[in-house]
mmCIF file of C-alpha atoms and ligand atoms in Angstrom:
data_model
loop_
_atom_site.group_PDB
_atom_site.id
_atom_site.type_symbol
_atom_site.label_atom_id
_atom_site.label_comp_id
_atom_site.label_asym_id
_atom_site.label_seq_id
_atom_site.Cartn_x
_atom_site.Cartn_y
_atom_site.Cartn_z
ATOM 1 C CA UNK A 1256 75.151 85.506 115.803
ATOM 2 C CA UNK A 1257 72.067 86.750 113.748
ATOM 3 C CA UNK A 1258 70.773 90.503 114.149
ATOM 4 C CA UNK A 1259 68.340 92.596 111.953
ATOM 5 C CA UNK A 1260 71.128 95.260 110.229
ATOM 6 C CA UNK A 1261 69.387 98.159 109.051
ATOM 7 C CA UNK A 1262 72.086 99.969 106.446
ATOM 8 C CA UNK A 1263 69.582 102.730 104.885
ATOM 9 C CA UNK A 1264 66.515 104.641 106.278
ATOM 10 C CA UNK A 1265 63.362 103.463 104.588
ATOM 11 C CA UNK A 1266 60.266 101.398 104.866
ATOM 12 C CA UNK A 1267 60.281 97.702 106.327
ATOM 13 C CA UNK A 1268 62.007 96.152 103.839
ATOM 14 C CA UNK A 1269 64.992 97.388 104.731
ATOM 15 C CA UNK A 1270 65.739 95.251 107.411
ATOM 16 C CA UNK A 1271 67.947 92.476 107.007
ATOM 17 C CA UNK A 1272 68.826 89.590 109.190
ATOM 18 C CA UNK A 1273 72.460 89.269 109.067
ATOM 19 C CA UNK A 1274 75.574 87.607 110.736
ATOM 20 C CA UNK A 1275 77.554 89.746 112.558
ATOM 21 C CA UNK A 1276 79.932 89.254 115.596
ATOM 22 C CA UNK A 1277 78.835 87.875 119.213
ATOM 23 C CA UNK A 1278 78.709 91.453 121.316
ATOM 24 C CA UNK A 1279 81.109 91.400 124.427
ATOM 25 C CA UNK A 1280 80.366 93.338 127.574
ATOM 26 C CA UNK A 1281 82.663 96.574 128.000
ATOM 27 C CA UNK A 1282 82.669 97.944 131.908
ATOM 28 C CA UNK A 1283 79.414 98.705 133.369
ATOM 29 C CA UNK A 1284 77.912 96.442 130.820
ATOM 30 C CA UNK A 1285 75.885 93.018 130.453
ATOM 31 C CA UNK A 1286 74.945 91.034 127.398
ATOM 32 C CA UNK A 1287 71.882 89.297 127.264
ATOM 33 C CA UNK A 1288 71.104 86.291 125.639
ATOM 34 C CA UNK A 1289 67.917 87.404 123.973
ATOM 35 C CA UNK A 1290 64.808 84.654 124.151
ATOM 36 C CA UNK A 1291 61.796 88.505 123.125
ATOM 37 C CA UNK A 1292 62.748 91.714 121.713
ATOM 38 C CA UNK A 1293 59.847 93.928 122.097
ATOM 39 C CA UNK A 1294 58.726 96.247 118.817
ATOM 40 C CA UNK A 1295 57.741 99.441 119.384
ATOM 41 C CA UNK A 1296 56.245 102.433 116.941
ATOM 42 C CA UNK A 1297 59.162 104.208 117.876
ATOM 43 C CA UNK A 1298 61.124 101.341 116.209
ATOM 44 C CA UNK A 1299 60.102 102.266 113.182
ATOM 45 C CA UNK A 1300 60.669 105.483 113.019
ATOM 46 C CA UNK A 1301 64.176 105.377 113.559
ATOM 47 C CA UNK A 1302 64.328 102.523 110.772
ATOM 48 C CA UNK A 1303 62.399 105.273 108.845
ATOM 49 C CA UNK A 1304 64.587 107.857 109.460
ATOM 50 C CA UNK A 1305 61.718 110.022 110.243
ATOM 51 C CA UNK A 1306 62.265 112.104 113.583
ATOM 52 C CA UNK A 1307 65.242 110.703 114.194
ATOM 53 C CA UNK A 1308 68.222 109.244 112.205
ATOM 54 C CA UNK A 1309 70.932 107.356 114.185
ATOM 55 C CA UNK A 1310 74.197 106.160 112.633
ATOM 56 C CA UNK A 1311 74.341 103.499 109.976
ATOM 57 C CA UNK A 1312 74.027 100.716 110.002
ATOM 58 C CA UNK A 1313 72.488 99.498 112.957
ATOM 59 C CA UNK A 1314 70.171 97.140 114.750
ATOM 60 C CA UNK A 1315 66.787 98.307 115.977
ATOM 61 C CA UNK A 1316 65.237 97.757 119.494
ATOM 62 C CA UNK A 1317 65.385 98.705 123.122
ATOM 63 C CA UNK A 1318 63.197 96.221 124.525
ATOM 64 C CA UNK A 1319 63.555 92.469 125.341
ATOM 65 C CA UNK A 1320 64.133 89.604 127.519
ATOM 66 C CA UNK A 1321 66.333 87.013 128.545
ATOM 67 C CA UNK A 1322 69.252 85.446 130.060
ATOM 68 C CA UNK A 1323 72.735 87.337 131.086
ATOM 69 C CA UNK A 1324 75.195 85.604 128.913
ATOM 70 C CA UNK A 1325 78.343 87.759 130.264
ATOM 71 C CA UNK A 1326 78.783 90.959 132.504
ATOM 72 C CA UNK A 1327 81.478 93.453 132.184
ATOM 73 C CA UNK A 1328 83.957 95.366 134.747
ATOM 74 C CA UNK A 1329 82.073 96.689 137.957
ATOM 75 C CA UNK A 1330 78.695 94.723 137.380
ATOM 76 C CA UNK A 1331 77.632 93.267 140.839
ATOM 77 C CA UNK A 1332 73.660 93.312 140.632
ATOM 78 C CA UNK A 1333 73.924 90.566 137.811
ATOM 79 C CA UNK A 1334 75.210 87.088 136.971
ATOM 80 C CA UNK A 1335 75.493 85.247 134.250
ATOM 81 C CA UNK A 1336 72.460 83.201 134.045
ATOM 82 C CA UNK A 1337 70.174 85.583 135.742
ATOM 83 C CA UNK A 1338 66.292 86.022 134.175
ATOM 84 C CA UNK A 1339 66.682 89.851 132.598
ATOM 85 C CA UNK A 1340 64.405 92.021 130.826
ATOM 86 C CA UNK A 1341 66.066 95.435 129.682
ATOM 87 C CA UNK A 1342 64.662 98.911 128.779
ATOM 88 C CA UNK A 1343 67.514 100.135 126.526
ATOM 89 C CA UNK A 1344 70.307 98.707 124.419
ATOM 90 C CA UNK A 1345 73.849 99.676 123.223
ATOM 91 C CA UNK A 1346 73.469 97.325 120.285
ATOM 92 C CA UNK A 1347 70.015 97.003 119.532
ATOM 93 C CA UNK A 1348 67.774 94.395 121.001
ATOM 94 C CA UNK A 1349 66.641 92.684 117.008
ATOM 95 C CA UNK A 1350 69.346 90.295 117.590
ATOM 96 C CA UNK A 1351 70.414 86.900 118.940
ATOM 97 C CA UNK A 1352 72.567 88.793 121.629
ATOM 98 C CA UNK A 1353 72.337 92.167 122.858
ATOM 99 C CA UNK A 1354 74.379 94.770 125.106
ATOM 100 C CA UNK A 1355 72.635 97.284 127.686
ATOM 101 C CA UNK A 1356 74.346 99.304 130.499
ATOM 102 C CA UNK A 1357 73.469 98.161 133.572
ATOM 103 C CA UNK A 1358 70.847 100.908 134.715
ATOM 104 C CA UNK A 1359 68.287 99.696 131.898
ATOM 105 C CA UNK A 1360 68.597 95.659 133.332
ATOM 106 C CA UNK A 1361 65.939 94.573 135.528
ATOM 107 C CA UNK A 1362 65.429 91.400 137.318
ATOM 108 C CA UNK A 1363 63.075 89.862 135.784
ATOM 109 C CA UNK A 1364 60.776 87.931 138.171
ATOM 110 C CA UNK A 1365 60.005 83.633 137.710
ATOM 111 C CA UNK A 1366 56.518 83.409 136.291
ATOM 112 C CA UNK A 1367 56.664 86.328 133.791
ATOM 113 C CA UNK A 1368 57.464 84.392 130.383
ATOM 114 C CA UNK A 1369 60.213 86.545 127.944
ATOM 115 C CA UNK A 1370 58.043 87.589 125.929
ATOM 116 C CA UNK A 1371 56.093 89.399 128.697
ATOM 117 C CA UNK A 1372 59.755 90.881 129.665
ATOM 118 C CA UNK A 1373 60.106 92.420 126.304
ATOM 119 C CA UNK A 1374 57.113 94.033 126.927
ATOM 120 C CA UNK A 1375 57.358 96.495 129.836
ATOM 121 C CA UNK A 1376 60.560 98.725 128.973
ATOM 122 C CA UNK A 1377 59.340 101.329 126.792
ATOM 123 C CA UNK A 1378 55.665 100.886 126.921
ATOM 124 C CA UNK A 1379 55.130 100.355 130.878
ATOM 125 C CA UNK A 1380 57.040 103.366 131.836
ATOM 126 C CA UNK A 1381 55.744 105.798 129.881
ATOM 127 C CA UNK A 1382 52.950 104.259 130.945
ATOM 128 C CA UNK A 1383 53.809 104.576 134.298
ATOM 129 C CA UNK A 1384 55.637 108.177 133.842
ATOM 130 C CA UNK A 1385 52.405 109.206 131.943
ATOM 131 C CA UNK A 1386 50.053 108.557 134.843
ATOM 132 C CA UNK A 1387 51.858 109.305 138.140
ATOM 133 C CA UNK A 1388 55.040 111.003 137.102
ATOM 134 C CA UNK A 1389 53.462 113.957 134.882
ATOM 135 C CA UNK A 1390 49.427 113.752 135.193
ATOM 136 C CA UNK A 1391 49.831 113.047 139.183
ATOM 137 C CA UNK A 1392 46.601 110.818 139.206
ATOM 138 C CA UNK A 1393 45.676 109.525 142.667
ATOM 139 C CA UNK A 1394 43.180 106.895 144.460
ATOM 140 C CA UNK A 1395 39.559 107.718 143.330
ATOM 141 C CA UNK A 1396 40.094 109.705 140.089
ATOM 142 C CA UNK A 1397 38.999 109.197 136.085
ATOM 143 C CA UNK A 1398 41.502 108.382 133.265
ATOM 144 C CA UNK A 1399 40.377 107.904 129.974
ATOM 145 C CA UNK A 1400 43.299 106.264 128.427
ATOM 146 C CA UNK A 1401 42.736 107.414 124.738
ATOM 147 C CA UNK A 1402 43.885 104.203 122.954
ATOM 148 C CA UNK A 1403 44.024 101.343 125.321
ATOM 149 C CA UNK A 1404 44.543 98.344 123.072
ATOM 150 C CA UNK A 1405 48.277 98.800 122.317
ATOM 151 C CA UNK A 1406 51.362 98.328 124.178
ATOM 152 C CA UNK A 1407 51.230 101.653 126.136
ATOM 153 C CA UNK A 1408 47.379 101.412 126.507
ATOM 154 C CA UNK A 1409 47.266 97.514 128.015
ATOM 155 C CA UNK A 1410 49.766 99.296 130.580
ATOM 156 C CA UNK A 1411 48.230 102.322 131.363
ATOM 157 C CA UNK A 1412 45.346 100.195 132.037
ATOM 158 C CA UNK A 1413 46.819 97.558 134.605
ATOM 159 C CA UNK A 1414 48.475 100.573 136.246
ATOM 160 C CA UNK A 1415 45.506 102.962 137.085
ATOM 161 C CA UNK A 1416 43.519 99.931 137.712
ATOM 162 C CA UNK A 1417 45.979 98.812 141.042
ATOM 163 C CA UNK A 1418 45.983 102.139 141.904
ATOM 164 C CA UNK A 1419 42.426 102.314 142.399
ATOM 165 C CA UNK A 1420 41.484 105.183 139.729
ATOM 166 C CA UNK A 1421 38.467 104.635 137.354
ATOM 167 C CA UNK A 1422 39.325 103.245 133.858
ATOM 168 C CA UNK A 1423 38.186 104.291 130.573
ATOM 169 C CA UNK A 1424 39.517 102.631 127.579
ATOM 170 C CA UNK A 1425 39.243 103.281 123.769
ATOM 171 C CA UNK A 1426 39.790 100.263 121.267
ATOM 172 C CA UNK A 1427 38.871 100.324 117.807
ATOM 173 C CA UNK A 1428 38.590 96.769 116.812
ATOM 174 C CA UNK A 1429 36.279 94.024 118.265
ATOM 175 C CA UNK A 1430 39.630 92.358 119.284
ATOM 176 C CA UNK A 1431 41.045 94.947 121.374
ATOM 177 C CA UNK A 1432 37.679 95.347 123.495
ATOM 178 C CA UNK A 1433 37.809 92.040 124.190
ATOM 179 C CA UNK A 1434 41.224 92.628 125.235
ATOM 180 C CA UNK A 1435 40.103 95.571 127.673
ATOM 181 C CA UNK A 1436 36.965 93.903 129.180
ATOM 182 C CA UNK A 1437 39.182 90.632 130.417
ATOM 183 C CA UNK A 1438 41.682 93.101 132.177
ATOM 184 C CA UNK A 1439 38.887 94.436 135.214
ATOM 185 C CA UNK A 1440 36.762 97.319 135.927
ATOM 186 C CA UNK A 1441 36.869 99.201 132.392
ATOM 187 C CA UNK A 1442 34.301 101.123 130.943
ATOM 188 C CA UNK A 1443 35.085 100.442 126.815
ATOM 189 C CA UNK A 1444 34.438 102.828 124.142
ATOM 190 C CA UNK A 1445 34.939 102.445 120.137
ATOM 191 C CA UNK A 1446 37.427 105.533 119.148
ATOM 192 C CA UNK A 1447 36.137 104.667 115.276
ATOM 193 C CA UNK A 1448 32.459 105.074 116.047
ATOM 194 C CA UNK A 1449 31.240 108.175 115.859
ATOM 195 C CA UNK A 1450 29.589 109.645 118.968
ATOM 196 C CA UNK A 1451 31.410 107.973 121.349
ATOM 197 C CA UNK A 1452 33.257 110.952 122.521
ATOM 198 C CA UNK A 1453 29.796 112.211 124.006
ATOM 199 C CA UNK A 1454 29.103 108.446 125.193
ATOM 200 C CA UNK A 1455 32.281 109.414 127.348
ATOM 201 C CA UNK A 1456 31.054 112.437 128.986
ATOM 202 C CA UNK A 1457 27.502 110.426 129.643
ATOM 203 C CA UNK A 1458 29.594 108.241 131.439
ATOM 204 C CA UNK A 1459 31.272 110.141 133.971
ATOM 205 C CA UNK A 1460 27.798 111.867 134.219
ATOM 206 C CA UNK A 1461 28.754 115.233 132.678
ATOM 207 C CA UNK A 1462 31.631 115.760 134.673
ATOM 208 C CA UNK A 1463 34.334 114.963 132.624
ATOM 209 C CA UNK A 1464 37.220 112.721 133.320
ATOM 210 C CA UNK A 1465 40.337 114.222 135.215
ATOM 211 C CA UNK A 1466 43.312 112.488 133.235
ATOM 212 C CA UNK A 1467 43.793 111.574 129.715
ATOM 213 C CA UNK A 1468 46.541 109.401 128.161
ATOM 214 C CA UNK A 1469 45.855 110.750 124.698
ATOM 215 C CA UNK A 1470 47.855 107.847 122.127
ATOM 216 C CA UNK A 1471 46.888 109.776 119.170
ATOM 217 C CA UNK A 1472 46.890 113.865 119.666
ATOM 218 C CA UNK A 1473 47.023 114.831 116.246
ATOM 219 C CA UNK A 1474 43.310 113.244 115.994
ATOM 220 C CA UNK A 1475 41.462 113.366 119.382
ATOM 221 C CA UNK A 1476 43.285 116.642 121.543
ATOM 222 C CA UNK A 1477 40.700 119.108 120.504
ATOM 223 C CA UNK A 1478 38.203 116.237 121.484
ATOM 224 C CA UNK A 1479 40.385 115.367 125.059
ATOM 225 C CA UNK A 1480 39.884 119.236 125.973
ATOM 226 C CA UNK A 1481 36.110 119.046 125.583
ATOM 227 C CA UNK A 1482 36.202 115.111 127.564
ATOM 228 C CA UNK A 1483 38.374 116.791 130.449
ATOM 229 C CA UNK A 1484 37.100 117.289 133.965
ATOM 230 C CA UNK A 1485 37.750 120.688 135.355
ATOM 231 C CA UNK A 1486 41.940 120.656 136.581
ATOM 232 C CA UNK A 1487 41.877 117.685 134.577
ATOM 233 C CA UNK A 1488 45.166 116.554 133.077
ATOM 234 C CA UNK A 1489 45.940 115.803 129.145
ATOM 235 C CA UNK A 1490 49.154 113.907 128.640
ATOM 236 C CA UNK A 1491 50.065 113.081 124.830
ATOM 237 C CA UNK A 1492 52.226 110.411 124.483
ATOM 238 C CA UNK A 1493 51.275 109.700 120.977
ATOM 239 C CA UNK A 1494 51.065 112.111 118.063
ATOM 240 C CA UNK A 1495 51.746 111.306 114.072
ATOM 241 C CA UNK A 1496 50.338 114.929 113.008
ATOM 242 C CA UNK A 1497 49.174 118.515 113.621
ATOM 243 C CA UNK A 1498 46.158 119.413 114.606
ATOM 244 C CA UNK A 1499 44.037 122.649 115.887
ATOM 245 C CA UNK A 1500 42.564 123.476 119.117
ATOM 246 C CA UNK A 1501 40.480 125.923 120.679
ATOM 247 C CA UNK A 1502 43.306 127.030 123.838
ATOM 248 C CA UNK A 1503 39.719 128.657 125.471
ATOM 249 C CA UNK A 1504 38.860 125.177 125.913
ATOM 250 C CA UNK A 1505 41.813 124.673 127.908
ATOM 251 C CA UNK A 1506 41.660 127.947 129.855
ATOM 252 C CA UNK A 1507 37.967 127.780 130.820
ATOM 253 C CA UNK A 1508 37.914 124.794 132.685
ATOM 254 C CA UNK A 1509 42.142 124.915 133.893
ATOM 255 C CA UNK A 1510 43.053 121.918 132.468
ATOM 256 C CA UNK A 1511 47.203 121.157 131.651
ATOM 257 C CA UNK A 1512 48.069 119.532 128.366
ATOM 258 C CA UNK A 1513 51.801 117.904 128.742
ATOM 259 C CA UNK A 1514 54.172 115.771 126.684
ATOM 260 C CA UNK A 1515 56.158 113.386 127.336
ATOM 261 C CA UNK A 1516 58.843 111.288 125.731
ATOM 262 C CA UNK A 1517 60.017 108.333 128.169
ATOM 263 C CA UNK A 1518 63.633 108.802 127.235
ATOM 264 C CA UNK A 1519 63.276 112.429 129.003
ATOM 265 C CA UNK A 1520 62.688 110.319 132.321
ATOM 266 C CA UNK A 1521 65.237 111.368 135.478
ATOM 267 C CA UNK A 1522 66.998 108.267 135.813
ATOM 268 C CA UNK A 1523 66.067 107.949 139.638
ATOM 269 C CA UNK A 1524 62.755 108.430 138.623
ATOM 270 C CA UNK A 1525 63.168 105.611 135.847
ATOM 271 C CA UNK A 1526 64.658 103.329 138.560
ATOM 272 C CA UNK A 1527 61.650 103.662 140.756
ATOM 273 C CA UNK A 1528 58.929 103.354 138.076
ATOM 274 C CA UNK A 1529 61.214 100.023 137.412
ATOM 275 C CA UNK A 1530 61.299 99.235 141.431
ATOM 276 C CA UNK A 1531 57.288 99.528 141.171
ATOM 277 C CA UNK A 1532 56.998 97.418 137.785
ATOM 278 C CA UNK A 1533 58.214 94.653 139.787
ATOM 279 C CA UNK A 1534 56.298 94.810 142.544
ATOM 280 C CA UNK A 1535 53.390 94.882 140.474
ATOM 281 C CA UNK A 1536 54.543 91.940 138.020
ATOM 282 C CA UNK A 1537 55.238 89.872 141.557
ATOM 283 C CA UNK A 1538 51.706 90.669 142.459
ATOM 284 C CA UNK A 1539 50.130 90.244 139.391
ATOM 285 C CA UNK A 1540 48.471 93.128 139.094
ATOM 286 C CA UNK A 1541 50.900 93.532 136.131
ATOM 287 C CA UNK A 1542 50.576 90.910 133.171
ATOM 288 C CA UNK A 1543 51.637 92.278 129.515
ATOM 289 C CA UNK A 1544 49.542 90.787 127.036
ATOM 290 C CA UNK A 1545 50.988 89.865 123.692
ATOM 291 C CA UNK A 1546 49.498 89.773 120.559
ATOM 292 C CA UNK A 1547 51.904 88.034 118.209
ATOM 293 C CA UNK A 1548 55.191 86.631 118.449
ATOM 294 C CA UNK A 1549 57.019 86.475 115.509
ATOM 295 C CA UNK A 1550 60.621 84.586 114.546
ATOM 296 C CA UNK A 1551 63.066 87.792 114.397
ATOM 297 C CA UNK A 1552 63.602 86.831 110.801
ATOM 298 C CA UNK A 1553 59.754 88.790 110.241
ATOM 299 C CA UNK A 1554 60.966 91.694 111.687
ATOM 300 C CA UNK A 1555 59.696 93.765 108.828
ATOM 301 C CA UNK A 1556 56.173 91.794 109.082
ATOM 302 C CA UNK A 1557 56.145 92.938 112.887
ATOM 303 C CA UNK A 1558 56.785 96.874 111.967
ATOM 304 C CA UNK A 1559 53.844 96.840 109.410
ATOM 305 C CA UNK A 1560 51.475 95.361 111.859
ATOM 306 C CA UNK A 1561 52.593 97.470 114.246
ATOM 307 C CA UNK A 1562 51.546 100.426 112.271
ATOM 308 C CA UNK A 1563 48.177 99.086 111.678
ATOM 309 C CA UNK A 1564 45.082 99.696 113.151
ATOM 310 C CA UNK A 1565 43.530 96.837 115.467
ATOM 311 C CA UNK A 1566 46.240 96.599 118.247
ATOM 312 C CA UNK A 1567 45.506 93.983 120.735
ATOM 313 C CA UNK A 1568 48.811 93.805 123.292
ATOM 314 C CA UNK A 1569 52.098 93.736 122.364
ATOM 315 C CA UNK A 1570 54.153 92.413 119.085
ATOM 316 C CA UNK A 1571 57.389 90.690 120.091
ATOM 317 C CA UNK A 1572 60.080 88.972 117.797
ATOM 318 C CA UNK A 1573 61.542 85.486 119.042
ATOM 319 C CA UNK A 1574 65.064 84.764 117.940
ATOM 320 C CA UNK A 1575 66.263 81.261 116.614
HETATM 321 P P1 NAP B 1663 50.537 100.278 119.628
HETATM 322 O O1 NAP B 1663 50.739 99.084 120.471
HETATM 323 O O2 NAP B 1663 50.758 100.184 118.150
HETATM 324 O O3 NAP B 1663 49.049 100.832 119.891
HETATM 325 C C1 NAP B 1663 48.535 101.949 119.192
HETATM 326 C C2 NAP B 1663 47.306 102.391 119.956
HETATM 327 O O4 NAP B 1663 46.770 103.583 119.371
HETATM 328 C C3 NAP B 1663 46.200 101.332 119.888
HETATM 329 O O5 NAP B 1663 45.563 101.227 121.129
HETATM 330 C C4 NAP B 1663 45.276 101.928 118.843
HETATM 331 O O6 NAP B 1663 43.949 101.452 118.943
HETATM 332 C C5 NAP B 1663 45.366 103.386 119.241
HETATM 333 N N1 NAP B 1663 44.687 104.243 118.274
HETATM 334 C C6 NAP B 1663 44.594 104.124 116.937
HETATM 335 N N2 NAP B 1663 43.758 105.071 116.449
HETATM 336 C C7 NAP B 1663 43.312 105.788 117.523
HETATM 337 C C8 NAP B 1663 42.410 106.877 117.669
HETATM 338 N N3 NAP B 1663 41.813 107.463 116.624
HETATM 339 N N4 NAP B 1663 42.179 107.337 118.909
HETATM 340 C C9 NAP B 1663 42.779 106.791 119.982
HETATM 341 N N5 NAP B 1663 43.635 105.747 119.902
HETATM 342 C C10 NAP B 1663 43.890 105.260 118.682
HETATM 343 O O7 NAP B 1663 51.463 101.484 120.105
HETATM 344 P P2 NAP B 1663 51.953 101.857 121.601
HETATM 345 O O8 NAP B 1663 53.247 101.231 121.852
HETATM 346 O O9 NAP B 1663 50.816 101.597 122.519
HETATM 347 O O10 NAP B 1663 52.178 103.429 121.417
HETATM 348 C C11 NAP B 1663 51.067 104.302 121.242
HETATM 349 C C12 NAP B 1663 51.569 105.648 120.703
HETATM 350 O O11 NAP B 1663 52.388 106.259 121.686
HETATM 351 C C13 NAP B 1663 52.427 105.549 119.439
HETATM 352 O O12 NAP B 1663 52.190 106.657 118.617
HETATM 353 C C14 NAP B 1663 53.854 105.611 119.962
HETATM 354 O O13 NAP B 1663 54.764 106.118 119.032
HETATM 355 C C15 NAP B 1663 53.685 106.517 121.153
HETATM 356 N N6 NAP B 1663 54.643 106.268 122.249
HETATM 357 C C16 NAP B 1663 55.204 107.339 122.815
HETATM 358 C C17 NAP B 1663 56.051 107.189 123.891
HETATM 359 C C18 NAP B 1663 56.612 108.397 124.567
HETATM 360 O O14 NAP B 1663 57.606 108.277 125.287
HETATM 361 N N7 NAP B 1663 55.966 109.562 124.413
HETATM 362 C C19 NAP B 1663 56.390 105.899 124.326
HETATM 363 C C20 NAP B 1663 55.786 104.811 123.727
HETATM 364 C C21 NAP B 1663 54.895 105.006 122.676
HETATM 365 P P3 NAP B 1663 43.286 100.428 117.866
HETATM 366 O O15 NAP B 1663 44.403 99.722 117.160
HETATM 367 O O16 NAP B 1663 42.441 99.551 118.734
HETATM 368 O O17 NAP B 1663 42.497 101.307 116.953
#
């Protein structure tokens, strides 16, 4: 079968497709037929070598859809032939084939295409995690989800919107606002204009919002503590930097900045957030959106543009 081998860290280029052998289920193990593998930032950062370095060679991806091909010892939740999508992969989810352990397969329910599946692993539950599991948002509140156009964002969105919080999304291209105004109730804001921060405030009347999903802390935390509510909540999922902060800003008004990294989740926690993913994709209040779908051979055209500014959903790669 065909995967994307990556054999040295370095930029997108390094990614080859290659021939390598068909991957066979050990116990407590299924492998999936892949139709989507989602791409993620974090993706490339491991092909980078950046934060983290895992062993060479291997193939890149946790994310994607598709069909269970064959299931190991002591699977009984799966068959072969069963609709997957999977949040987590033994041998990396770039590839015609991939492995997972059981605990990161999820049914995956009729009317949610593939490349929809590869969509939710890593970007609806940190969504999800983000929102209820660390910032404890309930019924009535403000989130300002501080980047709202990407994978994570489109997520965040359709989450706090069936709860019944009030949204405010940042996009900074025409495309992604489009994106955000055909989702529901979402007050938009440009993050690349300037003043928009104070366009914010206006709109919660002064007040302040009471959650942030902040995508990009290095620019906009010193900004999220001014935007924040009193109590109010900042949770950073995304940072590529450092950045400076007044902590008074923070102390005045009692607000709590956290982190997160979805791969810190409890796994009973992860289960439920999964449990709940599917209730919402079988009510359609969640529907990823994609934004491209390229063949798997373009892997290294799918981590560039997913680097680049003007998300507008999610970038999956299509095997075959
Ligand atoms: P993505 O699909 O590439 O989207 C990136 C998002 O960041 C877009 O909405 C983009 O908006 C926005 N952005 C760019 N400049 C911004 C600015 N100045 N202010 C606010 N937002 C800005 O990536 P993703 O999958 O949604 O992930 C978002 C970030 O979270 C990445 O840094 C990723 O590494 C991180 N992440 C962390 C976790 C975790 O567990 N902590 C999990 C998943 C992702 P425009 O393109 O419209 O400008």
């Amino acid at each position: 079968m065909l995967a994307i081998r990556v054999h040295e860290f370095g930029g997108p280029e390094v990614m080859r497709l290659e021939e390598v052998p068909e991957p066979t289920p050990g116990p407590g193990q299924i492998a999936l037929s892949v139709k989507a593998a989602g791409v993620n930032p974090v993706d490339t950062y491991l092909r980078a070598g950046t934060h983290y370095r895992p062993e060479l060679p291997f193939t890149p991806g946790r994310d994607a859809a598709g069909i269970v091909a064959a299931i190991g010892a002591g699977i009984s939740n799966f068959k072969p032939g069963d609709r997957v999508y999977i949040s987590g992969s033994v041998s990396g989810a770039y590839a015609e084939a991939a492995l997972c352990n059981e605990a990161d397969a999820h049914p995956l329910p009729n009317g949610v295409s593939f490349e929809q599946g590869a969509a939710l692993g890593v970007p609806y539950a940190t969504a999800h995690r983000a929102l209820f599991g660390k910032a404890r948002a309930v019924r009535g509140e403000t989130v300002l989800v501080h980047g709202a156009s990407g994978g994570v964002g489109i997520a965040a969105v359709q989450l706090a919107l069936a709860a019944g919080l009030k949204v405010l999304g940042t996009a900074g291209s025409p495309r992604g606002r489009e994106l955000l105004a055909r989702q529901g109730a979402v007050q938009i804001f440009d993050h690349r204009q300037s003043g928009y921060a104070q366009r914010i405030l206006e709109a919660t009347g002064g007040r302040g919002v009471d959650v942030i999903l902040e995508m990009l802390a290095n620019v906009n935390l010193a900004t999220d503590l001014s935007l924040a509510a009193k109590f109010g909540r900042v949770v950073v999922i995304g940072s590529r930097g450092v950045t400076q902060v007044d902590p008074r800003d923070a102390m005045t008004k009692d607000i709590s900045v956290m982190g997160m990294v979805v791969m810190n989740t409890p796994a009973e926690e992860l289960r439920r957030i999964h449990e709940e993913l599917q209730a919402g994709l079988l009510k359609g209040t969640l529907r990823p959106v994609i934004s491209r779908s390229l063949p798997l051979r373009e892997a290294a055209e799918a981590h560039r543009a997913v680097m680049a500014p003007g998300a507008a959903g999610k970038i999956v790669l299509i095997p075959g």
